[in-house]
XYZ file of C-alpha atoms in Angstrom:
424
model
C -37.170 56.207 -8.109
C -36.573 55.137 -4.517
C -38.917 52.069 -4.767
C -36.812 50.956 -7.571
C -33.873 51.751 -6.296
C -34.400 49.646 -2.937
C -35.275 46.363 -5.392
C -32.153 46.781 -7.187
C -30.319 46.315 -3.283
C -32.186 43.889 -2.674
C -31.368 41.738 -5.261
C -27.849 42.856 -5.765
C -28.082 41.806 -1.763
C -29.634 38.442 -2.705
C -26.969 37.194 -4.865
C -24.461 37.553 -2.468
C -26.207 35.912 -0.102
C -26.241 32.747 -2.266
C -22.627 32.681 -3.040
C -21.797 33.036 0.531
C -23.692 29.715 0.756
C -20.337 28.102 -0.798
C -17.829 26.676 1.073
C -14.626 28.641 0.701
C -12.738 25.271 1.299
C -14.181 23.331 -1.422
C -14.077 26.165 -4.029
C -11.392 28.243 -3.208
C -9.380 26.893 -6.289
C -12.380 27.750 -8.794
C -13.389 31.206 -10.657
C -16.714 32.015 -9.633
C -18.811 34.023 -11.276
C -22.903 35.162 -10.872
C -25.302 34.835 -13.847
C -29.003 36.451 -13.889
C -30.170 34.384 -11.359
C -27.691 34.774 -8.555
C -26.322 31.288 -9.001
C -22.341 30.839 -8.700
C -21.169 28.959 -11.603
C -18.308 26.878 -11.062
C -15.573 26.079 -14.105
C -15.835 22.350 -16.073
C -14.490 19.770 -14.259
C -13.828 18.537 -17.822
C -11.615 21.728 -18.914
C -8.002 20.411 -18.199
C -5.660 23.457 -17.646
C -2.970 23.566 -21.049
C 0.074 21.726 -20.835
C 3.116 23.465 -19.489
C 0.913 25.593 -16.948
C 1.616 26.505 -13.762
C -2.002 24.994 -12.801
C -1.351 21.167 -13.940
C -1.684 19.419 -10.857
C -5.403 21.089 -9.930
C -6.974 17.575 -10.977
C -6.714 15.682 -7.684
C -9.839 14.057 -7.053
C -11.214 13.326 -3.570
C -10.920 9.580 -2.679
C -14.031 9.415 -0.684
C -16.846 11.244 -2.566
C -17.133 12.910 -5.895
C -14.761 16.299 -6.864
C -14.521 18.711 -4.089
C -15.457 21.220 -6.349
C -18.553 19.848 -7.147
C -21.654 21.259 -5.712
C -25.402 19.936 -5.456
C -27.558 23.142 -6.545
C -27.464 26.547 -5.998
C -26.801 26.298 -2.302
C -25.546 22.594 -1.174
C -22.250 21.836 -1.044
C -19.870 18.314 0.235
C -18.612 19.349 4.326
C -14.802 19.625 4.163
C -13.941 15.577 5.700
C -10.785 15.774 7.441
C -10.676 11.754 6.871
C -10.072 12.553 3.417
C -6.195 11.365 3.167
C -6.175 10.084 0.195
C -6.408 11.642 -3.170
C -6.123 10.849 -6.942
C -3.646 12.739 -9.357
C -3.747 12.490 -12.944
C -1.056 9.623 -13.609
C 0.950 11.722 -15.871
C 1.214 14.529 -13.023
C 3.157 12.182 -10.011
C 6.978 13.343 -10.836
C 9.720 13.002 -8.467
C 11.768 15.552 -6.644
C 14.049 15.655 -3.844
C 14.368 18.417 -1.304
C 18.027 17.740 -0.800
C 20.323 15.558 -2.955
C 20.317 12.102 -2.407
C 23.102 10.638 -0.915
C 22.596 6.641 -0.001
C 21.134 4.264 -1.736
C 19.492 0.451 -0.783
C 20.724 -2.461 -3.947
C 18.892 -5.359 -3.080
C 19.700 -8.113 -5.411
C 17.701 -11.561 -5.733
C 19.733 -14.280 -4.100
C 21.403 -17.212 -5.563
C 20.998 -15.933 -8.858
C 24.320 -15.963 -10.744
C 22.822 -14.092 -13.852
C 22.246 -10.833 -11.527
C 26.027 -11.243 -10.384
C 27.633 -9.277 -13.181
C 24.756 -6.684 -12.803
C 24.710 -6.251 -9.476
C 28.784 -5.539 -9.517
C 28.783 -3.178 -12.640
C 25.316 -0.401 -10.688
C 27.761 -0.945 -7.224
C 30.715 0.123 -8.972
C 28.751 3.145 -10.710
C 27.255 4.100 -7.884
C 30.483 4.305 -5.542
C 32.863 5.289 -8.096
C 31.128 7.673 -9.969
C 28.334 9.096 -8.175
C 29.647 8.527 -4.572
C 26.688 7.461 -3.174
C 26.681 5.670 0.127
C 25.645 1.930 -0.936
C 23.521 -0.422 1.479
C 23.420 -4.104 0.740
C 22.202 -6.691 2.914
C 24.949 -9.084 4.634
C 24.175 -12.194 3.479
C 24.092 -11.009 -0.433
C 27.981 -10.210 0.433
C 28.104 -13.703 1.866
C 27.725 -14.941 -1.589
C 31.112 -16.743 -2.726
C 31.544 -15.254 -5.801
C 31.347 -12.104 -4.493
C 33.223 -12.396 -1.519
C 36.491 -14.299 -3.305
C 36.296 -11.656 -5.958
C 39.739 -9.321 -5.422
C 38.775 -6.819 -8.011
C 35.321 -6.302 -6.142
C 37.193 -5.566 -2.746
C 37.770 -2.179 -2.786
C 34.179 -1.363 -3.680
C 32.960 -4.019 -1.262
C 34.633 -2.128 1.339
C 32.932 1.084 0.978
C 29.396 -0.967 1.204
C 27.388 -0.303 4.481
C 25.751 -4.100 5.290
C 22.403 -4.089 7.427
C 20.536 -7.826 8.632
C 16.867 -8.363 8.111
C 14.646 -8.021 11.414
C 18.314 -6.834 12.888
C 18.909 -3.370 11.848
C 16.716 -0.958 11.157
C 17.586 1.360 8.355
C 14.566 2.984 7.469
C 15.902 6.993 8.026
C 18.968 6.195 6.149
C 17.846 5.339 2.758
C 17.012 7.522 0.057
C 15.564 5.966 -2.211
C 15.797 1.306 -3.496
C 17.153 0.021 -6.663
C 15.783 -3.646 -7.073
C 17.767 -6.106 -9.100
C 15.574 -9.254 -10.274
C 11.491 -9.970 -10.674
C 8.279 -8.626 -8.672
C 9.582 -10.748 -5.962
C 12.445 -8.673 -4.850
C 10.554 -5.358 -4.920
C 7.857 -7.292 -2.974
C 10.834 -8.206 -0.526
C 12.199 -4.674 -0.293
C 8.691 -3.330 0.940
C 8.804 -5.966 3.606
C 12.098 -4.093 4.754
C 10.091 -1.386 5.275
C 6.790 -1.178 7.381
C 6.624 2.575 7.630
C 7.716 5.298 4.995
C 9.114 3.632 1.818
C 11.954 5.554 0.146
C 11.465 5.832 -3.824
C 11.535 2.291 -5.416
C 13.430 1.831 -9.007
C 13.181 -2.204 -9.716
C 15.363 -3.715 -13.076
C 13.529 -6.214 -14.714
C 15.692 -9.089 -14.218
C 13.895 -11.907 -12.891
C 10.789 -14.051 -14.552
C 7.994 -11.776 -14.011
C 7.945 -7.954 -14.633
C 4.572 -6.257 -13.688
C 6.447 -4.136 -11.245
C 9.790 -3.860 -13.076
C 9.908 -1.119 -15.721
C 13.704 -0.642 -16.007
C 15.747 -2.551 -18.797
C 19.379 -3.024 -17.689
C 20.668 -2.333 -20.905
C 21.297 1.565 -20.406
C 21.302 1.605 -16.457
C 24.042 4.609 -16.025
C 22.058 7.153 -17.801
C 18.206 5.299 -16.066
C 19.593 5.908 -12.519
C 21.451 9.389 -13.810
C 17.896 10.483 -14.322
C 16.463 9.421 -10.760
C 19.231 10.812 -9.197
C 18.775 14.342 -11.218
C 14.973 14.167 -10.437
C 13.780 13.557 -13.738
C 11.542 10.800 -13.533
C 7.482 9.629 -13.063
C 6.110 8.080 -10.318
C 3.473 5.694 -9.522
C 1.914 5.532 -6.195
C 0.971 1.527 -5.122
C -1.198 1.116 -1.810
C -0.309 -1.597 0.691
C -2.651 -2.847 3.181
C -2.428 -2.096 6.465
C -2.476 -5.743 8.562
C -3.649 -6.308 12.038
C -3.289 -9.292 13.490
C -5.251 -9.926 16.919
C -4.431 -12.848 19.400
C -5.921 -13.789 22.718
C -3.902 -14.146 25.179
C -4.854 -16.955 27.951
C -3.418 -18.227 30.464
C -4.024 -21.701 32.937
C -4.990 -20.814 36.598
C -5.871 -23.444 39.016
C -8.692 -22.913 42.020
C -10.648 -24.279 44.541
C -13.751 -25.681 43.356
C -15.463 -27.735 45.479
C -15.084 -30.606 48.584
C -15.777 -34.070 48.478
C -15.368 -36.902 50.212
C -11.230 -37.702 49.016
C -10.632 -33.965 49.549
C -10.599 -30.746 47.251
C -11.227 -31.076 44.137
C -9.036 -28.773 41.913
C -9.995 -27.617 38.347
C -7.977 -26.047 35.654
C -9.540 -22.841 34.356
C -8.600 -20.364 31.933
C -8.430 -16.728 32.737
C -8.240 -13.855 29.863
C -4.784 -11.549 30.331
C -4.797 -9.213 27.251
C -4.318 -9.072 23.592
C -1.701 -8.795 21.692
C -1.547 -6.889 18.158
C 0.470 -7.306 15.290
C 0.794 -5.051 12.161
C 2.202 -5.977 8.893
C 1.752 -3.633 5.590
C 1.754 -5.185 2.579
C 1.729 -4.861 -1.113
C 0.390 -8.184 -2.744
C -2.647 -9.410 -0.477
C -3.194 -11.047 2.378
C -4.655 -14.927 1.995
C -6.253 -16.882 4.040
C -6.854 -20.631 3.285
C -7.077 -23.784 5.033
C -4.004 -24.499 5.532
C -3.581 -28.602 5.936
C -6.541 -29.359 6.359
C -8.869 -31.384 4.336
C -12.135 -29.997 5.488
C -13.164 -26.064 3.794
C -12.512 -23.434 5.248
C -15.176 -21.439 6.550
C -14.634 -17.490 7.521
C -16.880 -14.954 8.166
C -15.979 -11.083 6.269
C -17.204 -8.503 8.169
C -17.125 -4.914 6.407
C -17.068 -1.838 8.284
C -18.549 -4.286 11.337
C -21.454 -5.955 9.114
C -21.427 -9.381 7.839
C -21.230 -9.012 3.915
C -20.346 -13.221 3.751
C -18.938 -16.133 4.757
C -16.570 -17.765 2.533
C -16.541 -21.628 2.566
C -14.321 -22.799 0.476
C -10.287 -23.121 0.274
C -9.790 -19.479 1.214
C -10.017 -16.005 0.449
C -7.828 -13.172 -0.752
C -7.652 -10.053 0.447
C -5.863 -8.163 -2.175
C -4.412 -3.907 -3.431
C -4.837 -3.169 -6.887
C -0.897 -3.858 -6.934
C -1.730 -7.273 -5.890
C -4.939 -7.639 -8.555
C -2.217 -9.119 -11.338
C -0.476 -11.876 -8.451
C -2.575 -14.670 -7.038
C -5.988 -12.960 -7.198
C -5.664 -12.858 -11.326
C -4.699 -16.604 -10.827
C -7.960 -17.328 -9.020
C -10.133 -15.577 -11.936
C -10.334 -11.676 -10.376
C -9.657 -8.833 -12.817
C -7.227 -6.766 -12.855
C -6.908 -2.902 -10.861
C -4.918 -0.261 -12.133
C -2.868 1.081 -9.176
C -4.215 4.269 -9.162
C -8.164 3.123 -8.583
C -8.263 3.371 -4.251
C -9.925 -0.149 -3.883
C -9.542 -3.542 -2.183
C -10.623 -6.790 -4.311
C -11.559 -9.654 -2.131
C -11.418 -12.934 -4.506
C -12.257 -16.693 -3.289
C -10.294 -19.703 -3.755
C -12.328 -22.155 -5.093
C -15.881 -21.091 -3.218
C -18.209 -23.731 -2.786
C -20.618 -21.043 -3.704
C -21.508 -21.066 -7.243
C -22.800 -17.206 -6.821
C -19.617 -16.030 -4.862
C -17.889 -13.722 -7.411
C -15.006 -11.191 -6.440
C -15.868 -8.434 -4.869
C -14.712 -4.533 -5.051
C -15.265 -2.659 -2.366
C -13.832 1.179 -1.632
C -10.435 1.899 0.000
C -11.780 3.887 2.961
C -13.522 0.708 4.291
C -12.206 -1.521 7.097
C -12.012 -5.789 6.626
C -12.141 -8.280 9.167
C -11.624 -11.398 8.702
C -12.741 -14.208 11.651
C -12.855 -18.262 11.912
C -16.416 -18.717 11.611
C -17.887 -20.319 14.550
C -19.411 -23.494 12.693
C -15.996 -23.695 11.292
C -15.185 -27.391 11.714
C -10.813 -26.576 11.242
C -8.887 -23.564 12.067
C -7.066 -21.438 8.906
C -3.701 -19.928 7.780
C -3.034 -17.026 7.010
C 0.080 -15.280 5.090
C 1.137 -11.653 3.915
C 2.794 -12.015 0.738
C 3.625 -15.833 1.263
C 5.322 -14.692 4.441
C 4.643 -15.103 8.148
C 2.537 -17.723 7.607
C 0.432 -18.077 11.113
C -3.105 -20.081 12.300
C -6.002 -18.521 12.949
C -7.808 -20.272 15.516
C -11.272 -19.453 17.564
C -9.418 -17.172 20.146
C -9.934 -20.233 23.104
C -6.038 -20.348 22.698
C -2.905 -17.901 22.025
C -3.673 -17.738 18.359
C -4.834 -15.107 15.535
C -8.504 -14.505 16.735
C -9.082 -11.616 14.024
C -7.442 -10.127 10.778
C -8.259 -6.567 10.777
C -7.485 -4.978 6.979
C -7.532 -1.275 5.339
C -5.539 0.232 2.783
C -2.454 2.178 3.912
C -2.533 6.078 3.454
C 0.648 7.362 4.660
C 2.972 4.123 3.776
C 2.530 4.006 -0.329
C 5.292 2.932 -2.094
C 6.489 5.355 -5.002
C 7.807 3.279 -7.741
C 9.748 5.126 -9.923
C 9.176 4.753 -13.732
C 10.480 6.480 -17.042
C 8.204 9.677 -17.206
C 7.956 9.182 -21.681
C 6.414 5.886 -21.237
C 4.718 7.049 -17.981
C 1.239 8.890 -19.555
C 0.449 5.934 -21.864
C 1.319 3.002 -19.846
C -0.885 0.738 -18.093
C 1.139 -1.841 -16.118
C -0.847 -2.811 -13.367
């Protein structure tokens, strides 16, 4: 009796032993439970909790490895990364909420467009009038003269608070964007802001519409809704830019004597370098500018040479940026909740150079190769267009690239056509 006894310890001993094996971190959200064996058994990754639980939003997925949850037999388990910043939700799970009312809002309105006139006065009046919210519009939109000889429009114009571009900075005073016009303008008003975006909510009123989901139609009861917290969300990555230059300067020193007298020669000494960042949403290209000759650049990933593209250029693109000029140059398309970065030639002169996916943890640089017979351009989002040269003068020497984790912009969409929708 005491033999058996001491077995049944023992193994009651053993399986505990193997379930202390788990991490606590990875499964603490999961019901465990032993079977003969002594193995812990974890819940399906494939069971998705009913609808209207208090347990919908346990489907984030891990960005850089497979579901923390999962294990690898009975004793192996994924180490808790504390790189891991990024995460995937179930689409029909990103909602928007505020923590305290919103009370100012950002109306950027495409200029020299007379169509978005009318518009543009009827959300300023709602807005003021009705909702009181404190209205920001950009000075030179005001400038407009049918806007600024309007009488009726005065007293609303009055209560506007007007900001400059690259002036003022107003990105603690907004609570959340209302775009009027195309995928321009909402590409414009995430150029207004380089660090935290406020909540984006773009009218389609311009010639192209991937990122505008609003009809203007029934805009009092659209923006009611945003303002009452009642809408979806959808998360869109923007690369983080990093633009290196060299920074040399002329010196002159003795070099040697001869017979006329010292000879003096112009050298060039190394001071620094200088960094500039940029996030954006579309992609950064990089082509060859004027020139006639290809362009040839070397793309380094995560420090090792994957290629060098000779050709007209390259495009470093989000999966916001998969349906703008990388679509045009034969990539496919990304849905903006896949974590990735497409990198699509322009025009290789590489028949077996195809577009390439590669992970959104990674790091890009991009550098004038040094056969490179002509320097190249780049641009982020067609703007601040700059060389690139070989770093022998004060130019771009390297484009460093990785997606953005804390800077995503939440566009706001309508949450019935949210779980069904694919607009890329």
């Amino acid at each position: 009796m005491e033999m058996n006894r001491e077995k049944l310890c023992t193994s009651k001993a053993d399986v505990s032993s193997d379930s202390a094996y788990h991490c606590s971190t990875c499964h603490d959200d999961e019901e465990w439970s032993s079977t003969s064996r002594g193995r812990a058994k974890s819940r399906s990754l494939s069971a998705s909790p009913a609808l209207g639980s208090t347990k919908e939003f346990r489907r984030t997925r891990s960005l850089h490895g497979p579901c923390p949850v999962t294990t690898f037999g009975p004793k192996a388990c994924m180490l808790q990364n504390p790189k891991t910043i990024m995460h995937i939700q179930d689409p029909a799970s990103q909602r928007l909420t505020w923590n305290k009312p919103p009370k100012s809002v950002l109306v950027i309105k495409k200029i020299r467009d007379a169509s978005l006139l009318q518009p543009f006065k009827e959300l300023c009046v709602y807005l003021t009038e009705e909702n009181n919210m404190i209205v920001y519009v950009e000075k030179k939109v005001l400038e407009d003269p049918a806007i600024a000889n309007d009488d009726n429009f005065g007293p609303v114009k009055k209560k506007f608070c007007t900001f400059r571009e690259d002036y003022d900075d107003i990105s603690n005073q907004i609570d959340f964007i209302i775009c009027l016009g195309g995928d321009g303008t909402l590409l414009y008003a995430s150029s207004l802001f380089q660090g935290s975006v406020p909540p984006v909510m773009a009218f389609h009123l311009g010639s192209l519409g991937f990122l505008t989901p609003f009809n203007f139609e029934n805009f009092q009861s659209q923006v009611t809704q945003v303002i009452e917290g009642n809408a979806a969300l959808v998360l869109r990555s923007r690369l983080k830019v990093k633009v290196v230059k060299e920074h040399r300067e002329k010196m002159t020193v003795q070099n040697g004597i001869e017979e006329n007298g010292v000879v003096s020669t112009n050298i060039e000494k190394e001071v620094g370098k200088q960094i500039m960042q940029y996030q954006v949403l579309n992609e950064v290209v990089v082509d060859r500018g004027p020139s006639s000759y290809l362009s040839n650049v070397d793309v380094f990933l995560d420090g090792h040479l994957i290629t060098t593209v000779q050709g007209d250029g390259v495009i470093v693109s989000t999966p916001t940026g998969s349906t703008a000029y990388a679509a045009a140059a034969g990539a496919s398309m990304i849905h903006p909740n896949v974590p990735a970065i497409m990198i699509t030639p322009i025009c290789p002169h590489s028949l077996s150079f195809r577009p390439i996916v590669v992970p959104a943890g990674v790091e890009l640089k991009i550098m004038l190769s040094p056969d490179a017979r002509n320097t190249a351009w780049v641009s982020f989002d067609g703007r601040k267009r700059q060389e690139i040269c070989h770093g022998d003068r004060t130019r771009a020497l390297a484009v460093l690239l990785e997606l953005s984790r804390h800077t995503a912009i939440a566009e706001i969409r309508e949450y019935s056509c949210h779980r069904n929708n694919f607009s890329a």
